[in-house]
Structure formats: C-alpha cells, structure tokens
Coordinates of C-alpha atoms in Angstrom, one line a residue:
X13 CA 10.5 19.6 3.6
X14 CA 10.1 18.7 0.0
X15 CA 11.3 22.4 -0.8
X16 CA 9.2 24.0 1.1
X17 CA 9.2 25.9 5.1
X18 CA 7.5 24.2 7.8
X19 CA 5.7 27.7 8.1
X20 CA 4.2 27.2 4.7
X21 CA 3.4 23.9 5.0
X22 CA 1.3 24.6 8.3
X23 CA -0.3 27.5 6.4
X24 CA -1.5 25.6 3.8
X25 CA -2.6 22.6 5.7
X26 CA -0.2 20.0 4.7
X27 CA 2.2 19.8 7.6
X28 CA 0.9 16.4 8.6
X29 CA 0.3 14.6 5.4
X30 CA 4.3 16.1 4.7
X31 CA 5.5 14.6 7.8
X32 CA 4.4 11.4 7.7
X33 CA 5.9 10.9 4.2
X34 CA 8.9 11.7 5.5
X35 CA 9.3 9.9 8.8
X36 CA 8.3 6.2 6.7
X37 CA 12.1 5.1 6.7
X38 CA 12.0 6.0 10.7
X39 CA 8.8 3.9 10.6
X40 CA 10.0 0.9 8.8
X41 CA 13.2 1.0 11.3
X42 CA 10.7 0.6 14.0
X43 CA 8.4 -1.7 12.8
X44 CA 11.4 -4.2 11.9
X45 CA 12.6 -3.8 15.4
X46 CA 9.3 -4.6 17.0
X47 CA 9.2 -7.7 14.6
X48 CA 12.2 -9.0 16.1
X49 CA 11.1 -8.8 19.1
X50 CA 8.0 -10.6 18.5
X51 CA 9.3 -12.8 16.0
X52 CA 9.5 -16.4 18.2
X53 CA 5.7 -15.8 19.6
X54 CA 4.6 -14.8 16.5
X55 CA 6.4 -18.5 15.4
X56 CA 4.5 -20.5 18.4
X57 CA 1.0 -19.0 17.3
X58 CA 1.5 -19.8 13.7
X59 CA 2.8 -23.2 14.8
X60 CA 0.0 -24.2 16.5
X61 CA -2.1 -23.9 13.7
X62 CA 0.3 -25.6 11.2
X63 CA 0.1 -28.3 14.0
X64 CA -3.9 -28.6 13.7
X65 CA -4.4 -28.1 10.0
X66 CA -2.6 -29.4 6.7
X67 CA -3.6 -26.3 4.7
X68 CA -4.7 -22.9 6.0
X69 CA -6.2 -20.0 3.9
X70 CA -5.0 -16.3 5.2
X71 CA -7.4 -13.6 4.0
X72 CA -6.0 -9.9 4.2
X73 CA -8.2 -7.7 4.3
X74 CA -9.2 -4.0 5.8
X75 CA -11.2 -1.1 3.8
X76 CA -9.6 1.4 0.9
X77 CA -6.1 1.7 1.3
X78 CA -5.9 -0.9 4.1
X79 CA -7.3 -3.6 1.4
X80 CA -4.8 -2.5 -1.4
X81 CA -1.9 -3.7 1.3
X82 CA -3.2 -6.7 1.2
X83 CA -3.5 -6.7 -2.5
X84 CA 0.2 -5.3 -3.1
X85 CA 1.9 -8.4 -0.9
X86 CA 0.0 -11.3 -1.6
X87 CA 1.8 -11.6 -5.3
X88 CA 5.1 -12.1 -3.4
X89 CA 3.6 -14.1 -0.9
X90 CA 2.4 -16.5 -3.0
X91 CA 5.9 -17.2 -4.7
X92 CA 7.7 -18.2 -2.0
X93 CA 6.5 -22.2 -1.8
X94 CA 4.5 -21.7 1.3
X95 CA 2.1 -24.8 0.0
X96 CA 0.7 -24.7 3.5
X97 CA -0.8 -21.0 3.0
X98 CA -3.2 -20.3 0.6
X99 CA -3.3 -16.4 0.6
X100 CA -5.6 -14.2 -0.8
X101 CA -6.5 -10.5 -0.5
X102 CA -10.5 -9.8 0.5
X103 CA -11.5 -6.6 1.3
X104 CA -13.8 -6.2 4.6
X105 CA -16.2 -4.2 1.9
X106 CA -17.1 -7.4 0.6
X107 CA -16.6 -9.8 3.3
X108 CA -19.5 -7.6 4.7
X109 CA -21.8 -7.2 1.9
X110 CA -21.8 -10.9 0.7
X111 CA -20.0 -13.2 3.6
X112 CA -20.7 -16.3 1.8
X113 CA -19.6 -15.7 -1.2
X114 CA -16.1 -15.1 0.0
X115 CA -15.6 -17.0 3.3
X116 CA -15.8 -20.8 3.4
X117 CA -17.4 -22.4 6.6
X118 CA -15.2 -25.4 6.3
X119 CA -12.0 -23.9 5.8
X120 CA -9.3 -23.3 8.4
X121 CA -8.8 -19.4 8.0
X122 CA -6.3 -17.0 9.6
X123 CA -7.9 -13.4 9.2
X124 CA -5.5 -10.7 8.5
X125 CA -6.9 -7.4 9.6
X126 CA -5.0 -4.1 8.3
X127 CA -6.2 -0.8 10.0
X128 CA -5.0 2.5 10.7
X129 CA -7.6 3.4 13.3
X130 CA -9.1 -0.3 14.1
X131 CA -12.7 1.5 14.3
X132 CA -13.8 1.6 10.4
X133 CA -17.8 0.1 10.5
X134 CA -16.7 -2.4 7.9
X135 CA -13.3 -3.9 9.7
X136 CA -14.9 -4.6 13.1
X137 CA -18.0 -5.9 11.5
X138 CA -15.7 -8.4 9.2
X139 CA -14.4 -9.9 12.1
X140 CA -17.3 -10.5 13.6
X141 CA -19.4 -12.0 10.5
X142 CA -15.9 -14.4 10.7
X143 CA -15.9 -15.5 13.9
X144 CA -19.8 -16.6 13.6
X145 CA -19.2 -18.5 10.6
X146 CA -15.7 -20.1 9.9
X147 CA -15.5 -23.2 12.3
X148 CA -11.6 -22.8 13.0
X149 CA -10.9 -19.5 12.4
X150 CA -7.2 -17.3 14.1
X151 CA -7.0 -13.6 13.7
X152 CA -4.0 -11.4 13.0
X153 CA -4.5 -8.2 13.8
X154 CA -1.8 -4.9 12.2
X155 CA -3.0 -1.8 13.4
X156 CA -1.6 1.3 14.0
X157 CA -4.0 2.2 17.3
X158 CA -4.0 0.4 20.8
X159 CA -7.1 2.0 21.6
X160 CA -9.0 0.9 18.2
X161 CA -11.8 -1.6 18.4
X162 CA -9.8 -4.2 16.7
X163 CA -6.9 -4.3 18.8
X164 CA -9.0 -4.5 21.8
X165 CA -10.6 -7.3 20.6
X166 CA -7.8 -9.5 20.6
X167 CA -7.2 -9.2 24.4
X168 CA -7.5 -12.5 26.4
X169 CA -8.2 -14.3 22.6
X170 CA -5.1 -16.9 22.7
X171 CA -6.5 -17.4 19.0
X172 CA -5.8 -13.9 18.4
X173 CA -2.3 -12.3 17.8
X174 CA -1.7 -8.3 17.5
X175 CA 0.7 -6.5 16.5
X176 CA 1.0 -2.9 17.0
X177 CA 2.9 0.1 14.9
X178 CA 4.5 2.4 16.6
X179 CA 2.2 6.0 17.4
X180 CA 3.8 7.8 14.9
X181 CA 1.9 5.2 12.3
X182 CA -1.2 6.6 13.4
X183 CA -1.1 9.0 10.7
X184 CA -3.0 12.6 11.6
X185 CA -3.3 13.6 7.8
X186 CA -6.4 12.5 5.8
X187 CA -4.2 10.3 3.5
X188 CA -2.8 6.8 4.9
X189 CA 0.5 7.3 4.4
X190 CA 3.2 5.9 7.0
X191 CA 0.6 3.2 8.2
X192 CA 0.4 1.8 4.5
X193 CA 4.2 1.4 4.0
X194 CA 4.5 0.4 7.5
X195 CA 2.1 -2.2 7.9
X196 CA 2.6 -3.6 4.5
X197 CA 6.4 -4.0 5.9
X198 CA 4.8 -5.4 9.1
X199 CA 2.4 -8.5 7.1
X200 CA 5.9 -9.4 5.0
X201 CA 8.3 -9.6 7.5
X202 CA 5.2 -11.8 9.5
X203 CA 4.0 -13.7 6.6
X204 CA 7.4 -14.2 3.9
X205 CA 9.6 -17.5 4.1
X206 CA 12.5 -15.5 3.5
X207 CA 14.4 -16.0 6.2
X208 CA 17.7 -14.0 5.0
X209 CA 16.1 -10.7 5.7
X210 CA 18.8 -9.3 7.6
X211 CA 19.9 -6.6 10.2
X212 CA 21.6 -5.5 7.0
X213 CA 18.5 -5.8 4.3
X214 CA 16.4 -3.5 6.5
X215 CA 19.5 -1.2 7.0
X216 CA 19.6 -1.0 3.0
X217 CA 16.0 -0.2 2.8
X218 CA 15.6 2.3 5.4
X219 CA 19.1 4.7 3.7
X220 CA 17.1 4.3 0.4
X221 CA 14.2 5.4 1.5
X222 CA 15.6 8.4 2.8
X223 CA 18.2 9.0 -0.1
X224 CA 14.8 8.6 -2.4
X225 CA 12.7 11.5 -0.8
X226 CA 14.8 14.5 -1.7
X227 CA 15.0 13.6 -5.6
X228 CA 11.5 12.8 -5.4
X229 CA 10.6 16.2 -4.2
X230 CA 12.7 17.4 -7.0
X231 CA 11.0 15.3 -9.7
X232 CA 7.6 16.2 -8.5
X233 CA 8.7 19.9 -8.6
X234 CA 10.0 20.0 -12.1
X235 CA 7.1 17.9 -13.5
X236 CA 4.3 20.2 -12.0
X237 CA 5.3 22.4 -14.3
X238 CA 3.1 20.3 -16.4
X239 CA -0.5 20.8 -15.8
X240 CA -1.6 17.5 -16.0
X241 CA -5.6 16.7 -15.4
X242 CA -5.6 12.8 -15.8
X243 CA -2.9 10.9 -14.5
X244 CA -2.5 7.4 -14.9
X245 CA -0.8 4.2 -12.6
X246 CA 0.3 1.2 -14.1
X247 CA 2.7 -1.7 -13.1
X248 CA 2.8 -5.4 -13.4
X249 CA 2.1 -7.8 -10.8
X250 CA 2.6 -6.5 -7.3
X251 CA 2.9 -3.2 -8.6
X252 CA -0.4 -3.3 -10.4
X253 CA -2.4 -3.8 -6.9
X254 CA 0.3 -1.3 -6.0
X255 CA -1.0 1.5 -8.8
X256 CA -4.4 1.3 -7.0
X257 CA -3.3 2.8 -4.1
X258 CA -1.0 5.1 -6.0
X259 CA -4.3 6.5 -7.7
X260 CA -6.3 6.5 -4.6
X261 CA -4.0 9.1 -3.0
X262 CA -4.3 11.7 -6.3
X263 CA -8.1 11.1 -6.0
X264 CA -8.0 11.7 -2.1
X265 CA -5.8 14.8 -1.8
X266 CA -7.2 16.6 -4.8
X267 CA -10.3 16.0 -4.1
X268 CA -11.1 14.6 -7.2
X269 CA -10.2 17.4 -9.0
X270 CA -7.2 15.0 -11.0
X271 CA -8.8 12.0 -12.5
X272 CA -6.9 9.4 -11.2
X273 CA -7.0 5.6 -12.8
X274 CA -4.9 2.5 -12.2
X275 CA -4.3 -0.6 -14.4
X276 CA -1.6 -3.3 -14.9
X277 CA 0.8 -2.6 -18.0
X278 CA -0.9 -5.4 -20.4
X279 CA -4.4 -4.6 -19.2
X280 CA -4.3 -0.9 -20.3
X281 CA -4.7 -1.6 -23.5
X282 CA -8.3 -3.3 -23.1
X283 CA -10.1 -0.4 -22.9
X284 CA -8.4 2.2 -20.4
X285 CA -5.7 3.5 -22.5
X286 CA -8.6 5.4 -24.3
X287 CA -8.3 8.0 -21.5
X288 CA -4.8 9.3 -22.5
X289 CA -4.7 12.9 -24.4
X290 CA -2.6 15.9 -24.2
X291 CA -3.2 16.7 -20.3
X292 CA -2.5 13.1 -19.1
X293 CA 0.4 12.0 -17.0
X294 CA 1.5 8.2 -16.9
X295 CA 3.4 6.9 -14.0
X296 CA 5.4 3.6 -14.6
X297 CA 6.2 1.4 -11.4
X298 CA 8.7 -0.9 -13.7
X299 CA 9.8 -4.7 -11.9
X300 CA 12.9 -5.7 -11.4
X301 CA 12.0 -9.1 -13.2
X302 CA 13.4 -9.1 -16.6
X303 CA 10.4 -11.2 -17.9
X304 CA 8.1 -8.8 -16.5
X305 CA 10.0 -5.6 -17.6
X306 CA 9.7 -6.6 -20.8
X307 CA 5.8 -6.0 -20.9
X308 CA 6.6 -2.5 -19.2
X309 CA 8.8 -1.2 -21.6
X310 CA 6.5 -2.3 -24.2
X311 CA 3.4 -0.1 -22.9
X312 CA 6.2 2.8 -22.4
X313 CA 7.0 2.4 -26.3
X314 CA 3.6 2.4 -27.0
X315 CA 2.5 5.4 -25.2
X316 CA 5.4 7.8 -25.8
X317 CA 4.9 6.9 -29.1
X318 CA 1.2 8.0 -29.5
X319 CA 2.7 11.6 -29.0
X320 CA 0.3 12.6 -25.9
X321 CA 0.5 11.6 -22.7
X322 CA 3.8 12.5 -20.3
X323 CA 5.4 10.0 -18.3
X324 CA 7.3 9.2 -15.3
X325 CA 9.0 5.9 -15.1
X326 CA 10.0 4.6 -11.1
X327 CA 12.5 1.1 -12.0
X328 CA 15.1 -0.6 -9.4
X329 CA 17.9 0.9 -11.6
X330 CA 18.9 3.1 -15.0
X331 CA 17.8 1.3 -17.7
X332 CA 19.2 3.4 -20.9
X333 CA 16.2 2.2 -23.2
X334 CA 13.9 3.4 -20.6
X335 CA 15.6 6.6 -20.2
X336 CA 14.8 7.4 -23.8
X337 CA 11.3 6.8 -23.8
X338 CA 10.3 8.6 -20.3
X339 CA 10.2 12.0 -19.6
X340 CA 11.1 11.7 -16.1
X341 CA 13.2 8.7 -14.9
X342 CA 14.2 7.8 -10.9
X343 CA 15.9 4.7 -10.2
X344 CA 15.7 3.1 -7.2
X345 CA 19.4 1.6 -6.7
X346 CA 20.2 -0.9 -4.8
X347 CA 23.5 -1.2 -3.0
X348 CA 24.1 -5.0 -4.2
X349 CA 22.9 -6.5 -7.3
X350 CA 19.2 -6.2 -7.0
X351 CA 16.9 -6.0 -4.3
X352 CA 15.7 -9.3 -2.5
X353 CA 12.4 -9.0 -4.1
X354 CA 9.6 -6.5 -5.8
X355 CA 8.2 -6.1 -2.3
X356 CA 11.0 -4.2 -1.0
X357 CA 10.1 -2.0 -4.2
X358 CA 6.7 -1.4 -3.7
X359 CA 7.1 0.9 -0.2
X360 CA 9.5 3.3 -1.8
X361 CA 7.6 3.5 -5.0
X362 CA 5.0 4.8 -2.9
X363 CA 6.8 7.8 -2.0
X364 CA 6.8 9.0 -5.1
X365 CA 2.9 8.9 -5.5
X366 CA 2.4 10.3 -1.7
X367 CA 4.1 12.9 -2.9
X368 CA 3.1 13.4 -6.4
X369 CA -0.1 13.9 -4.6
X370 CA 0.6 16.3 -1.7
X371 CA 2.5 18.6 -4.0
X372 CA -0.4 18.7 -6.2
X373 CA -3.1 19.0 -3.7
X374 CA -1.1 22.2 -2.7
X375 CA -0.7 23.5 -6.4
X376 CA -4.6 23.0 -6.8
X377 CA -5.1 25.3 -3.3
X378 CA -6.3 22.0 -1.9
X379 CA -5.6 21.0 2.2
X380 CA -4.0 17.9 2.1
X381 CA -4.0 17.0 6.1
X382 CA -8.1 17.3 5.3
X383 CA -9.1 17.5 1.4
X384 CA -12.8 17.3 2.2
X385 CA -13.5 20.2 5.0
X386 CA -17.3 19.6 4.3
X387 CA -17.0 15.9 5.3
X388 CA -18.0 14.0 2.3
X389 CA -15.0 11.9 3.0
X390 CA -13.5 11.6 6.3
X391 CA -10.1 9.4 7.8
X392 CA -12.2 7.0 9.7
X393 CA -15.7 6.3 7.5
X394 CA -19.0 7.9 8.5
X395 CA -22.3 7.1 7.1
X396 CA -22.1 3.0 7.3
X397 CA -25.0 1.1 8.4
X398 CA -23.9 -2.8 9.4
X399 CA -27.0 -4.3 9.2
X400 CA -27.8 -8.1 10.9
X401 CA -26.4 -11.2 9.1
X402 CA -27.6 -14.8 9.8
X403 CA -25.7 -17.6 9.0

C-alpha cells in the first residue's frame, strides 16, 4: 500500500490514515448505493418543502474539513438552474460566533450538516442556534456516525432527514479522509439536478479511482525526492474551495512542519505568489472547462517561468502544453469524452493531496493516524466553550 508493507505502515503509525485512502472508491460504491435506496424519501421530504415555499436557501455547513465540502460542491450546485435553491456554504465556526450575521429569520432554510463524528462543540451548537431562530427551518443531516449527537437529533424530527455513511467512513486516522470524498459524493448525488447519473457514471468513477491510486503513489514517490518546505494549492472554481482542503491535510499531517497555502489560479497573483522560492512545490487542480483552463495554464506559464518553484499539474486528461510546463503531470482520463462535471473531479483530485500528505508526514518521521500526540489538535475538537446566545 502506496509501496510500502502493512508492517511498516503500522510501525510508523500510518496504517489508518493509508487505509482509508485507499478504500474511498469502495466508499463511494457504497454511498451511491445507499442513495438509491433512499432516493424517493429523500424526493417526498424535499417535496414538501418545495410545496410550502417558492424559494428555499440551503446552508452547508460543518467545521474544518467538513466546511470545505460544502465549499467544493456548492460551485456546481449553483449551475445547474435549480432557481428554487439558493445554496451557499457557511461554516458552523461562524454560524456560532455571529448567528445574525449569517442566518436570516425570515428565510425558509434547509440546514445541511457535514460531520464525521456528529459531536464537534461547534456543529451541534449550529443546529441549535438554527432551530431557535429561523421560523421555517428543515435539517439535512450527512454524517458518518449513528451514535453522534447530530444524527441522534434527527430522530422522531419529520423536518429532519439523515443520511448515514457506511462505518468504514468513520475514519480512525487524524485526517478526514474517506468521510470527505464520501460525503461530498453523498450532498451531490442528494442536492444535483442531474438526473443522468447512472449505474454506469458511478461505475466509471469508482475504476478511476482505484486505477488513480497506484500512479499517485508513484508520483508522490518520485517527487519526494524533492525536499520541498512550502507547498502551494491552487485551482479555479470548485477546485479553488477544493485547494483549501488540499492544504489543510499537508498542514494536519506534518504537523505544520510544511507550510501549506491555498488560493485560486487568478488570485495568486494578488499577493500570495510572493511565497514561492527554491523549496516550494505548486500543485495545479486544472478544470475540464476550456474557459477556465485557460487561466490555469496561464498561472503554470507564469510560475515555471519564474525558475523556482516545482510543480505538479492534476487535469481530466494529457494536455501536451501542459506537459511541457509541469514537472509532474497525472491525467485523470475519462472513459468517454469528458466527465459529467468538475465535481466528479474534485474527489479523485483529492487523492492525490491525501496522499501527498501521508507520504510526507512519514518522510518527516511524523505519525500520520495522530500528528499531534500532545493534543494540541485532536479528530473531534477539544477546548470550545459554546457560550448562551439570545435571539
């Protein structure tokens, strides 16, 4: 598993943050099923709102990597002519530090919890700053833990609808790694308007996925070779929210040893490109819009030719022009044409940075499946003190 023994893995404490990398395609298989299965209640709850209201806002939302989910999928979301929906991505962070300033009394709201555990301070406190002040407001709840205070919340609530990842979601490891991929698959397939998602598309995504991992493990094995100190994120549109997760698992499992920044491809220039030198590796998440791309392979230009930085370039497939400028290239083919969307993108991407980080957690004679043995940072948050809100 990504060239090394289970033995050595366990030995070095990275066994579960490895595993859990790998089993995402199993994951994705799983959640999709589950979906199916819940697909026509999940219709009647959604319809009964629709039925009530003209226009609904649906806030995602959830704490650190939970709150970039809802940041990676609301780009697509919000193309797809659902003028019903107004989506937006909130973190709980701030719904809980300054609830007026980012829910509206007035407005019909479906709340959109993301948790791995369901029992971070911030998420249960969220929901129940919501409830008390939103007149009309519906909870969806993705979590990967029956147990968690959020799930159990929902019981008996017919305005509340849960759905649940399978166990193997629950990630063990430090880093979110299956539960991000899997419940950002989860909120699309529950939330998208594209109704040809197919047997067949989630087929297509689920052999990629597992085709992907084994050159990833090769491309993160040759490119350790340089030492890089600073490494850098940067995509356009979905896969700029995407970059912030990306980072967040570099910062996580080295434990802050790598400075890790994110940024979209045109907004690097205003200010954070000034962090690139001789020690820096830039990863490039590249759309498969050609508009878009355009902008991408502009900031690769740019940076390969300042003569510093390295750089990795992830794109949907081999782009020649590309090739020349990057020092590492994978292309994530599709079968057919092109994939149905950037989305579908965004969860193998990922791999790539999971692993990016894992493999240089080890290198740095870090513990991936618990970075911080002190407990400065723990996998569920410690240290938060909700304190009383009045309307």
């Amino acid at each position: 598993m990504f060239n090394l023994t289970m033995e050595e893995l366990t030995e070095k404490k990275g066994i579960f943050t490895a595993k859990e990398i790998v089993q995402q395609p199993e994951v994705w298989r799983k959640v999709y099923e589950d979906f199916i299965v819940k697909k026509e209640l999940f219709k009647m709850f959604m319809n009964e709102i629709i039925e009530k209201h003209e226009r609904i806002r649906i806030i995602f939302t959830g704490a650190g990597t939970s709150a970039f989910i809802g940041d990676t999928i609301v780009p697509e979301l919000r193309c797809q002519g659902q003028s019903q929906y107004e989506f937006e991505a909130i973190p709980t962070t701030d719904i809980v530090a300054s609830p007026k300033k980012y829910l509206v009394e007035t407005d019909p709201t479906i709340l959109v919890s993301f948790a791995r555990s369901g029992n971070s301070p911030e998420s249960v406190a969220a929901v129940k700053i919501a409830k008390e002040y939103i007149n009309d407001l519906y909870q969806v709840v993705i979590t990967c833990n029956k147990q968690g205070e959020l799930a159990k919340n929902t019981v008996d609530d017919p305005k509340s609808f849960l759905f649940l990842l399978p166990d193997e979601a629950h990630d063990k490891g430090f880093a979110m790694t299956s539960s991000f991929s899997g419940m950002a698959l989860a909120a699309y397939l529950l939330f998208s308007s594209d109704s040809s998602f197919t047997d067949e598309d989630i087929a297509r995504l689920i052999e990629s996925g597992k085709s992907i991992i084994p050159i990833v493990a090769n491309t993160v094995d040759d490119l350790l070779s340089f030492d890089f100190k600073r490494i850098v994120y940067l995509g356009s549109g979905s896969f700029g929210q995407l970059s912030h997760e990306a980072a967040l698992k570099m910062l996580e499992l080295t434990a802050g040893k790598t400075v890790a920044i994110h940024e979209s491809s045109l907004g690097f220039r205003h200010g954070p490109k000034s962090i690139l030198n001789e020690e820096t590796l830039v990863v490039l998440f590249v759309s498969q819009d050609e508009y878009t791309k355009k902008y991408d392979l502009d900031m690769l230009r740019e940076i390969k030719g300042d003569g510093m930085a390295k750089v990795v370039v992830l794109m949907p497939k081999k782009d020649e022009e590309m090739e020349t400028f990057a020092d590492w290239l994978i292309p994530i083919e599709p079968k057919n044409d092109k994939w149905k969307n950037d989305f579908l993108l965004t969860i193998q991407y990922i791999i790539f940075a999971q692993t990016l980080a894992l493999k240089k957690s080890l290198s740095l004679g870090i513990t991936p499946d618990n970075p911080s043995p002190e407990g400065r940072v723990n996998r569920v948050v410690k240290g938060v003190t909700i304190y009383p809100w009045e309307n």
